[in-house]
Short mmCIF file of N, CA and C and ligand atoms in Angstrom, two decimals:
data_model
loop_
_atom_site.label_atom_id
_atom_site.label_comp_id
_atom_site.label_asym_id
_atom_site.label_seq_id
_atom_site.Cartn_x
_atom_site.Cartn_y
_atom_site.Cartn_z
N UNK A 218 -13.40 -39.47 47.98
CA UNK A 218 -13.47 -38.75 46.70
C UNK A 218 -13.29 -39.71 45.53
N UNK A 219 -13.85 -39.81 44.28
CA UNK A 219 -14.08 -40.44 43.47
C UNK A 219 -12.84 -39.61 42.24
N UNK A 220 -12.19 -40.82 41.65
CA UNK A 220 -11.26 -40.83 40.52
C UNK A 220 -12.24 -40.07 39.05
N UNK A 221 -12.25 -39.16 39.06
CA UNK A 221 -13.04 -38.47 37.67
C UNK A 221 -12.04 -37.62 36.53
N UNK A 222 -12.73 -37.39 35.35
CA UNK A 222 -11.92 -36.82 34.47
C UNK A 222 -12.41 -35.58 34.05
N UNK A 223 -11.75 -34.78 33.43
CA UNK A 223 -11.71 -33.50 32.58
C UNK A 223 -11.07 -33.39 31.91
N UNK A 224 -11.48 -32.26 30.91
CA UNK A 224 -10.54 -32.02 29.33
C UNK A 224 -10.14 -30.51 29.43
N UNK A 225 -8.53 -30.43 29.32
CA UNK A 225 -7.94 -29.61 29.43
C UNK A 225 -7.13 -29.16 27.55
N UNK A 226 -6.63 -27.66 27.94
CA UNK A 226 -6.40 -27.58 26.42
C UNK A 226 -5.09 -26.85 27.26
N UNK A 227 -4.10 -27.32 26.07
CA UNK A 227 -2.88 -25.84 26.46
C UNK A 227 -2.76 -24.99 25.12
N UNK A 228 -2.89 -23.90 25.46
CA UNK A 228 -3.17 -22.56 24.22
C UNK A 228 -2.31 -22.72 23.47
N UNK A 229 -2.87 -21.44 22.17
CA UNK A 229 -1.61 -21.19 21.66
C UNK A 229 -0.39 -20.80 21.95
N UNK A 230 -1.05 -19.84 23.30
CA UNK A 230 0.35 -18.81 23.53
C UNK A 230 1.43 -19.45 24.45
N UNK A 231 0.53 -20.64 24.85
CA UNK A 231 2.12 -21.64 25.63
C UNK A 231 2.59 -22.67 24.48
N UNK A 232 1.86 -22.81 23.56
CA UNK A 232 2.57 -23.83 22.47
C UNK A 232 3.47 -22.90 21.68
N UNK A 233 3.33 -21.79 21.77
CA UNK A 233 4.18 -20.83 20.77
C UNK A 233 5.51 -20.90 21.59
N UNK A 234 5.45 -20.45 23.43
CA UNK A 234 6.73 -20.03 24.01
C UNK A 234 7.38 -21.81 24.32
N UNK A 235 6.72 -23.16 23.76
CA UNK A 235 7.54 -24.24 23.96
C UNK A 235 7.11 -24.02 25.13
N UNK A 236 5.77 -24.62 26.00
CA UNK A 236 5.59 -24.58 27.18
C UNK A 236 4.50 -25.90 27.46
N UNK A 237 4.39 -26.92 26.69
CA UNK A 237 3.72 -27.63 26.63
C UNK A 237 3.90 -28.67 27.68
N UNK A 238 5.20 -29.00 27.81
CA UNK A 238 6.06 -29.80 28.95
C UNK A 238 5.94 -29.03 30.08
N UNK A 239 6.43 -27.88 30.50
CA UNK A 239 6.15 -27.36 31.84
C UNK A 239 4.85 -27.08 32.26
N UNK A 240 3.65 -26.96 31.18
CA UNK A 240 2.46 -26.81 31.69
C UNK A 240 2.15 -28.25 32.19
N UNK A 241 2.49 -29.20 31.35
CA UNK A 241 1.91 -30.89 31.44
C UNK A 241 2.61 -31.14 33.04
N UNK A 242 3.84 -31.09 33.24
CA UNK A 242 4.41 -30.80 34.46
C UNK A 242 3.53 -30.67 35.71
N UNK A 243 3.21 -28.87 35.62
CA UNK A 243 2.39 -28.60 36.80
C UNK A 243 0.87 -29.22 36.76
N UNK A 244 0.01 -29.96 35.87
CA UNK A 244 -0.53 -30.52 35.73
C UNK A 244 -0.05 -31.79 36.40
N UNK A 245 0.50 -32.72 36.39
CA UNK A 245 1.09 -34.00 36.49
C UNK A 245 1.42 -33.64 38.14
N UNK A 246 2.03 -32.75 38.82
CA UNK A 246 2.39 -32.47 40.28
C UNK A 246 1.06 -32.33 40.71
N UNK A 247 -0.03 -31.54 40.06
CA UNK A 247 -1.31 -31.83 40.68
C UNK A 247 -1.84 -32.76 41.05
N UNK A 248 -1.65 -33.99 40.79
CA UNK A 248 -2.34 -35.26 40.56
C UNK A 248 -3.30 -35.78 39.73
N UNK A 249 -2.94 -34.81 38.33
CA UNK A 249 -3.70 -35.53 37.38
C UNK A 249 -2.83 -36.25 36.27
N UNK A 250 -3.30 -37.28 35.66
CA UNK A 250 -2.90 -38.06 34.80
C UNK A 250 -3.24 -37.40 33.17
N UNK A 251 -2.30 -37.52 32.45
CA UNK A 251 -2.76 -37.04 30.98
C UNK A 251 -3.05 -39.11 30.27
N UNK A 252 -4.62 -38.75 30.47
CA UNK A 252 -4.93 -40.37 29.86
C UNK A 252 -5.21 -40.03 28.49
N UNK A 253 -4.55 -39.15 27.50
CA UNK A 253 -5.14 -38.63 26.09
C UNK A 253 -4.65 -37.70 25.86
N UNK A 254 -4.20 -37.51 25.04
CA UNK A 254 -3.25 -35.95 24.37
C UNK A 254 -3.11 -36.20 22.98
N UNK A 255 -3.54 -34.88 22.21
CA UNK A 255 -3.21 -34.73 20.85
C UNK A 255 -2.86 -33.18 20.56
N UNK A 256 -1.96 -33.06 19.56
CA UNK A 256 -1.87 -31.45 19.48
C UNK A 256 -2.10 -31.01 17.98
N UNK A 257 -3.15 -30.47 17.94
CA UNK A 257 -3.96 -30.21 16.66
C UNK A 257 -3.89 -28.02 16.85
N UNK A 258 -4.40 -28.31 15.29
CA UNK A 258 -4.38 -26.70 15.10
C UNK A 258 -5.79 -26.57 14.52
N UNK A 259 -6.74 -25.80 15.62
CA UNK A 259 -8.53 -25.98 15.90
C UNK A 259 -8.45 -25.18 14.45
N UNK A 260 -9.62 -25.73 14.12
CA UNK A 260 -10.48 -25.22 12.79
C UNK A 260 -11.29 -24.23 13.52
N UNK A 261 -11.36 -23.21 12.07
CA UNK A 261 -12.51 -21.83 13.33
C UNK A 261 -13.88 -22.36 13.71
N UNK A 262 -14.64 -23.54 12.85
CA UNK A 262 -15.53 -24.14 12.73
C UNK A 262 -15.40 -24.97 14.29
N UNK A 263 -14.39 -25.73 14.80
CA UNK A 263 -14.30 -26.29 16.08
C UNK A 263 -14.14 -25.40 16.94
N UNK A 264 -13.21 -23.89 16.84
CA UNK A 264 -13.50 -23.04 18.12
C UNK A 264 -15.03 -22.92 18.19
N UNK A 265 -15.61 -22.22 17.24
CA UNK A 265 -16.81 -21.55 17.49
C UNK A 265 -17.57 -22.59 18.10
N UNK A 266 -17.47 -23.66 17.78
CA UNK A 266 -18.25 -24.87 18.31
C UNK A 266 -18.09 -25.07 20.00
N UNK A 267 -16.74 -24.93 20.17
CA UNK A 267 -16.45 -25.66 21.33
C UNK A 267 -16.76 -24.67 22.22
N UNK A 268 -16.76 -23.05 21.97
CA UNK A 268 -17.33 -22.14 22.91
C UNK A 268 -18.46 -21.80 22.45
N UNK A 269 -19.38 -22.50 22.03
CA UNK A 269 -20.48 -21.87 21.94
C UNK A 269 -21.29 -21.34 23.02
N UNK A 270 -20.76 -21.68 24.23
CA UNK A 270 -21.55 -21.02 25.47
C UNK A 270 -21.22 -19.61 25.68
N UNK A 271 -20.40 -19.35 25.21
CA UNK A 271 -19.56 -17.50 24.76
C UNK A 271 -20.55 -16.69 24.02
N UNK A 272 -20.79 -17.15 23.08
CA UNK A 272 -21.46 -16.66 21.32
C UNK A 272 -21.32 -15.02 21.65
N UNK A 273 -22.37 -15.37 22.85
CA UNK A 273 -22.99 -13.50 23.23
C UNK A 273 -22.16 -13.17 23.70
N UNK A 274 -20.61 -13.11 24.42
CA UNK A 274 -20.15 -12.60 24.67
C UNK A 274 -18.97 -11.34 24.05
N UNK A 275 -19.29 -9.77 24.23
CA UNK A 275 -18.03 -9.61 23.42
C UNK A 275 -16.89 -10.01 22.87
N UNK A 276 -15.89 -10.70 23.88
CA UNK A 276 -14.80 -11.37 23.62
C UNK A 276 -14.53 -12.55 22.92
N UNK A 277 -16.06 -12.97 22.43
CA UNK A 277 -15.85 -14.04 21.30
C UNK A 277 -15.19 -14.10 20.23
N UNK A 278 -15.51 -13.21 19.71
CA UNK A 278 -14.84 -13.48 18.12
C UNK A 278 -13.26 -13.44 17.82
N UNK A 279 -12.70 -12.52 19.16
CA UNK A 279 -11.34 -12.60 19.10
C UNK A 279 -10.63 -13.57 19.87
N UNK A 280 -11.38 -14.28 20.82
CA UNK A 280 -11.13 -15.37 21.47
C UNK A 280 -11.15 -16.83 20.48
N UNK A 281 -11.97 -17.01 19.34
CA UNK A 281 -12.03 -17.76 18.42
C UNK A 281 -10.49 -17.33 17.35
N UNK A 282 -10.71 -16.31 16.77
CA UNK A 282 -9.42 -16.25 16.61
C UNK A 282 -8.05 -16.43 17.45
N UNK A 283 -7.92 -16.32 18.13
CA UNK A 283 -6.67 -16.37 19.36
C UNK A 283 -6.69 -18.37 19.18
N UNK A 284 -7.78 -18.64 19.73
CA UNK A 284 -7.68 -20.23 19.38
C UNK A 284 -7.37 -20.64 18.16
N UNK A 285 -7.53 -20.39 17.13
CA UNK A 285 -6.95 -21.01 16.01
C UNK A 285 -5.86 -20.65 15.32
N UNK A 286 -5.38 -19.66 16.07
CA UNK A 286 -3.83 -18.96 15.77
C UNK A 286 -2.65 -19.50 15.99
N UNK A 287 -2.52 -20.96 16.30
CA UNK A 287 -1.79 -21.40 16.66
C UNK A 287 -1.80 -23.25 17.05
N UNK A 288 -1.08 -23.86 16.97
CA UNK A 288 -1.15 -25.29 17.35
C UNK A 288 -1.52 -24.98 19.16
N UNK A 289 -2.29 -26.16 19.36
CA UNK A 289 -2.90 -26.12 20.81
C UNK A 289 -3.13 -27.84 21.18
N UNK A 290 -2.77 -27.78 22.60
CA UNK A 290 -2.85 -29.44 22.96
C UNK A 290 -4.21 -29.75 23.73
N UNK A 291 -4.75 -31.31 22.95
CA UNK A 291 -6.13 -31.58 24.27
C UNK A 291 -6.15 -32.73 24.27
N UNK A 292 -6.42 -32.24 25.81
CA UNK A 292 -5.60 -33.48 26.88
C UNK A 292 -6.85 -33.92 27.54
N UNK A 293 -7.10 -35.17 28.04
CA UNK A 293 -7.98 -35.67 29.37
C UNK A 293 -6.90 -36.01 30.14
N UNK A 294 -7.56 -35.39 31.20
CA UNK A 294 -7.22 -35.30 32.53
C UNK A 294 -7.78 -36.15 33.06
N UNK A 295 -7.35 -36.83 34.42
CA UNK A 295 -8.03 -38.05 35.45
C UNK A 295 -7.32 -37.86 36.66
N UNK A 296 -8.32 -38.15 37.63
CA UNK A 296 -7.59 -37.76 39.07
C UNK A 296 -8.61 -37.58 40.06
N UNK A 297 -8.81 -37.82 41.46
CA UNK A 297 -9.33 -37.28 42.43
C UNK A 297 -10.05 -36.28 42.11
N UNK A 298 -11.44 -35.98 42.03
CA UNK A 298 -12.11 -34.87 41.54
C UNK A 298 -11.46 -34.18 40.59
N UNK A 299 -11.70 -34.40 39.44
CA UNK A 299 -10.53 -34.05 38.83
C UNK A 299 -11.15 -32.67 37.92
N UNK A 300 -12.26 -32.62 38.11
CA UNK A 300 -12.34 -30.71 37.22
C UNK A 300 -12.39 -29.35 38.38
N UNK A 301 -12.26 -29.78 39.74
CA UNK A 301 -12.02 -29.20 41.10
C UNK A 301 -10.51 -28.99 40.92
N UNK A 302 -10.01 -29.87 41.14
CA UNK A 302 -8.59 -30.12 41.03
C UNK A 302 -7.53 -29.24 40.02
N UNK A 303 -8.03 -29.39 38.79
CA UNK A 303 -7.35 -28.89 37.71
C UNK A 303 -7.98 -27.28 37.44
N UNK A 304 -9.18 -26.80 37.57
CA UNK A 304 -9.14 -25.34 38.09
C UNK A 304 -8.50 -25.14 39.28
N UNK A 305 -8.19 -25.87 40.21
CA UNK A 305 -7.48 -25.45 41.26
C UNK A 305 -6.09 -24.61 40.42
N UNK A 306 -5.34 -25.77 39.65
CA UNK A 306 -4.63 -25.77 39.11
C UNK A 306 -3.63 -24.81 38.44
N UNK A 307 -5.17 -24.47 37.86
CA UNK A 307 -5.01 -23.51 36.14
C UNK A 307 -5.32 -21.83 36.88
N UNK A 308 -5.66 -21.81 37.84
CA UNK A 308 -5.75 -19.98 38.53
C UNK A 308 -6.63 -19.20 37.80
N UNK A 309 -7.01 -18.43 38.38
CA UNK A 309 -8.54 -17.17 37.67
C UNK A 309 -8.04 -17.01 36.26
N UNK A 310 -9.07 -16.63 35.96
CA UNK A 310 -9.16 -16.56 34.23
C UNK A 310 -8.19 -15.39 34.09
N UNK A 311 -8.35 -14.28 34.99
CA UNK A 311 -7.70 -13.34 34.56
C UNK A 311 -6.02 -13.39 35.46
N UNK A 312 -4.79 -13.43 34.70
CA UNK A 312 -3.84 -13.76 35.58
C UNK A 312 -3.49 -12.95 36.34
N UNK A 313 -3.79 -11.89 36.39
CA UNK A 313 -3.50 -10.94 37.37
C UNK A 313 -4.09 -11.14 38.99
N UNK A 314 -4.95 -11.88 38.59
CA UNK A 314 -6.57 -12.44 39.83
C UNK A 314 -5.59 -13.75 40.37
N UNK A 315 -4.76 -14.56 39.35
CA UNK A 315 -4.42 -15.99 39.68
C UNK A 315 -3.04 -15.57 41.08
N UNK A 316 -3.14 -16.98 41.49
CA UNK A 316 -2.92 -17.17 42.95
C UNK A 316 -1.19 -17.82 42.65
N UNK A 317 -0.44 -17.41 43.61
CA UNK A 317 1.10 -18.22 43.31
C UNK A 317 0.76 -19.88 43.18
N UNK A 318 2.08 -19.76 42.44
CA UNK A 318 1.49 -21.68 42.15
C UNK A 318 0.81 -22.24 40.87
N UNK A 319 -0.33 -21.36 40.65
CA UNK A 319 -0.90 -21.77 39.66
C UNK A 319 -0.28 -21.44 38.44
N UNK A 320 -0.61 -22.32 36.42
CA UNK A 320 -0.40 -22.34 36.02
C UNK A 320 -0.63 -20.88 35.43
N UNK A 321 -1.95 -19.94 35.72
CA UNK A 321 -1.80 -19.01 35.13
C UNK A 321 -1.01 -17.55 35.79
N UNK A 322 -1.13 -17.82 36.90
CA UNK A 322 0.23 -16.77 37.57
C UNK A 322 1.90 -17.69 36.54
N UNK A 323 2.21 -18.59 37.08
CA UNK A 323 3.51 -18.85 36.01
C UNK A 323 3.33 -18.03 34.47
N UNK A 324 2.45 -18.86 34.07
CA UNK A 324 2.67 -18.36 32.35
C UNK A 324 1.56 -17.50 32.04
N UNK A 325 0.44 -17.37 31.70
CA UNK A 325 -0.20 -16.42 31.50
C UNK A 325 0.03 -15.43 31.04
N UNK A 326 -0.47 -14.94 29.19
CA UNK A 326 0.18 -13.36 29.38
C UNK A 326 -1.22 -12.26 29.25
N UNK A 327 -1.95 -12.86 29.00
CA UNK A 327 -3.18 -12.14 29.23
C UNK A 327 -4.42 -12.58 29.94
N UNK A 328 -5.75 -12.33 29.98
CA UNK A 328 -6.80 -12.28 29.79
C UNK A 328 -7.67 -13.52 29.04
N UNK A 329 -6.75 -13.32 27.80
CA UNK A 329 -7.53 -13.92 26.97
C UNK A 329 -6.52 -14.98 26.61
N UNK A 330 -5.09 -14.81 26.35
CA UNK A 330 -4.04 -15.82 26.29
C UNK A 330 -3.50 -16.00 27.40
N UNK A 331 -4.40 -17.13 28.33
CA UNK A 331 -4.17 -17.30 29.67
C UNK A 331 -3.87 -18.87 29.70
N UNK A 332 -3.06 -19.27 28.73
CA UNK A 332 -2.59 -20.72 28.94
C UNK A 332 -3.23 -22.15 28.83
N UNK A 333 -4.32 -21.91 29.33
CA UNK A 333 -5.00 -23.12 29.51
C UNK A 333 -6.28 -22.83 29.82
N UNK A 334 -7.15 -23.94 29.10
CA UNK A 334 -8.46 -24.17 29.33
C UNK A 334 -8.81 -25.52 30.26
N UNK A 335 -9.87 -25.48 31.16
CA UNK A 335 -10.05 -26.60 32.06
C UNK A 335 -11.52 -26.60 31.82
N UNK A 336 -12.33 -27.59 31.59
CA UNK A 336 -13.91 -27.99 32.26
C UNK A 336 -14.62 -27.33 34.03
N UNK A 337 -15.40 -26.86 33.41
CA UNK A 337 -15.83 -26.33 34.94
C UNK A 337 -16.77 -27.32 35.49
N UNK A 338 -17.42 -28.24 34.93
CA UNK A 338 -18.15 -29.17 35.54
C UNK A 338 -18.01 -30.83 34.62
N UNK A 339 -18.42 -31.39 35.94
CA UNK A 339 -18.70 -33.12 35.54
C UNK A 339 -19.01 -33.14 34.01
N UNK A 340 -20.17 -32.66 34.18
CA UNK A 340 -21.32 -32.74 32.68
C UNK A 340 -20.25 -31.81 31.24
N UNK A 341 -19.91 -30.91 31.63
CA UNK A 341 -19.13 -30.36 30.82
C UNK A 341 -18.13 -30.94 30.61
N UNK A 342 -17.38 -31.24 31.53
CA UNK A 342 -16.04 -32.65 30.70
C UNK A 342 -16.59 -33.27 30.06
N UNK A 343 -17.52 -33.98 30.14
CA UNK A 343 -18.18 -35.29 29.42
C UNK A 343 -18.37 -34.99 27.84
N UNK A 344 -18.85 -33.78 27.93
CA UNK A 344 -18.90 -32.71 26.75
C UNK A 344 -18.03 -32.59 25.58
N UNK A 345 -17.18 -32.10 26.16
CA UNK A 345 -16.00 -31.30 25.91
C UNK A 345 -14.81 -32.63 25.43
N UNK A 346 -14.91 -33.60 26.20
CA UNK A 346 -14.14 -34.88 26.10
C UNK A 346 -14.60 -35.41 24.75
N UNK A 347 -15.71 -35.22 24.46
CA UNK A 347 -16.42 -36.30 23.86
C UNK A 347 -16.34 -35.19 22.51
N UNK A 348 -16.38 -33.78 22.46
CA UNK A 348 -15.95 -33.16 21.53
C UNK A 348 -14.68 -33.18 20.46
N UNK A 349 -13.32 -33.69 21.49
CA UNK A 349 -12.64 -34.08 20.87
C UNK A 349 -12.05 -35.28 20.42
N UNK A 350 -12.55 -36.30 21.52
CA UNK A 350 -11.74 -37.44 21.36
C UNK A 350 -12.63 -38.41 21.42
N UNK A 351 -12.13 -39.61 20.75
CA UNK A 351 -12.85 -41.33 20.33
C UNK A 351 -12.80 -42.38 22.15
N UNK A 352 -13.60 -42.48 22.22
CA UNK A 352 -13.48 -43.26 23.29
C UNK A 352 -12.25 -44.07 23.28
N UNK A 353 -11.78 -44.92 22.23
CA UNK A 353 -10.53 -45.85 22.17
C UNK A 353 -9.20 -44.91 22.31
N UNK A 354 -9.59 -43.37 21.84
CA UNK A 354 -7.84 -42.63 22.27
C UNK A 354 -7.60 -42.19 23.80
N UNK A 355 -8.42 -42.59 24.73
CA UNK A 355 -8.71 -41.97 25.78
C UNK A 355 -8.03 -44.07 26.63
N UNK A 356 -6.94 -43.51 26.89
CA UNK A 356 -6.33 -45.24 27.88
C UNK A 356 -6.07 -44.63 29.28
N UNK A 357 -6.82 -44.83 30.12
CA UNK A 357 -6.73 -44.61 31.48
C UNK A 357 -5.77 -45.90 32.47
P1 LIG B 254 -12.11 -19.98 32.07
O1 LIG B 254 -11.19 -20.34 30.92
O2 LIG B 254 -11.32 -19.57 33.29
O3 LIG B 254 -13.15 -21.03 32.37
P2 LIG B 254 -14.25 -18.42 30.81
O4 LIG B 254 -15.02 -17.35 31.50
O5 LIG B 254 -14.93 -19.74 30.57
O6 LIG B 254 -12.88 -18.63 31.64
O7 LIG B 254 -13.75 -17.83 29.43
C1 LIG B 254 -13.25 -18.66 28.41
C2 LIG B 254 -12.00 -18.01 27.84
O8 LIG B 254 -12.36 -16.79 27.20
C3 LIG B 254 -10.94 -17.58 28.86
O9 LIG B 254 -10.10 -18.65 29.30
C4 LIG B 254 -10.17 -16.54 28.09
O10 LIG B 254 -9.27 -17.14 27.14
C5 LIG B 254 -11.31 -15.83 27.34
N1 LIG B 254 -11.84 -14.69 28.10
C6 LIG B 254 -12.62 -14.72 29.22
N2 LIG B 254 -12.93 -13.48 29.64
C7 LIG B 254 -12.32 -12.64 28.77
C8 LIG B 254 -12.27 -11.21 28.65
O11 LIG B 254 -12.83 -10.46 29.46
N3 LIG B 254 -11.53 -10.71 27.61
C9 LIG B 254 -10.89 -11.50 26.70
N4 LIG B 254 -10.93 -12.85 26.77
C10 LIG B 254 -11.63 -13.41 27.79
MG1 LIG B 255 -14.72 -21.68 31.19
#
């Protein structure tokens, strides 16, 4: 298996309950490395951007709001398959669906404020990485 990366976010609703450390935690027991972290408060202009694969979806517009409601951390991730790995991680979108262990059975309080965002593919980290961060803030 090949050492790869992904870009992970921790929400508002774990930066609100001071959960930034215990999420980075169960992240870090996974076997991924945080090679990049900043904790910014998204412009609605960068949510809408960064989900633009949503647009059509009902739950957009309040999901854009929910993201900018709050300071939120984004992180690259690195590790052994590492966007396999870190959805392993992070548990079904919906926490009720998520599996013991995972970050969204722990914290999770909804649906939609479900803790954390992960890359679902190679090409999409690359994306998503490159959305937020300068090649030079990224030290592996
Ligand atoms: P993922 O985060 O597990 O990859 P996606 O389907 O990509 O899930 O959805 C992106 C985000 O949109 C979710 O993490 C969640 O915050 C929100 N979301 C997804 N489905 C719903 C829904 O049915 N209602 C409200 N929010 C949703
Ligand atoms: Mg997704």
């Amino acid at each position: 298996m090949a050492v790869t990366r992904t870009f992970s976010i921790i929400k508002p609703d774990a930066t609100r309950r001071n959960l930034t450390g215990a999420v980075t935690k169960m992240l870090e027991e996974a076997g991924l490395r945080v090679i990049a972290s900043r904790r910014i408060r998204m412009t609605r202009d960068q949510a809408e951007g960064f989900y633009a694969v949503h647009k059509e979806r009902p739950f957009f517009n309040d999901l854009c709001t929910f993201m900018t409601s709050g300071p939120v951390v984004v992180q690259v991730l690195e590790g052994e398959n590492a966007v396999l790995r870190n959805r392993e991680v992070m548990g079904a979108t919906n926490p009720a669906q998520a599996d013991e262990g995972t970050i969204r059975k722990a914290y999770a309080e909804s649906i939609e404020a479900n803790s954390v965002h992960g890359s679902d593919s190679d090409e999409n980290a690359r994306i998503e990485i490159d959305f937020f961060f300068k090649p030079e803030e990224i030290v592996g």
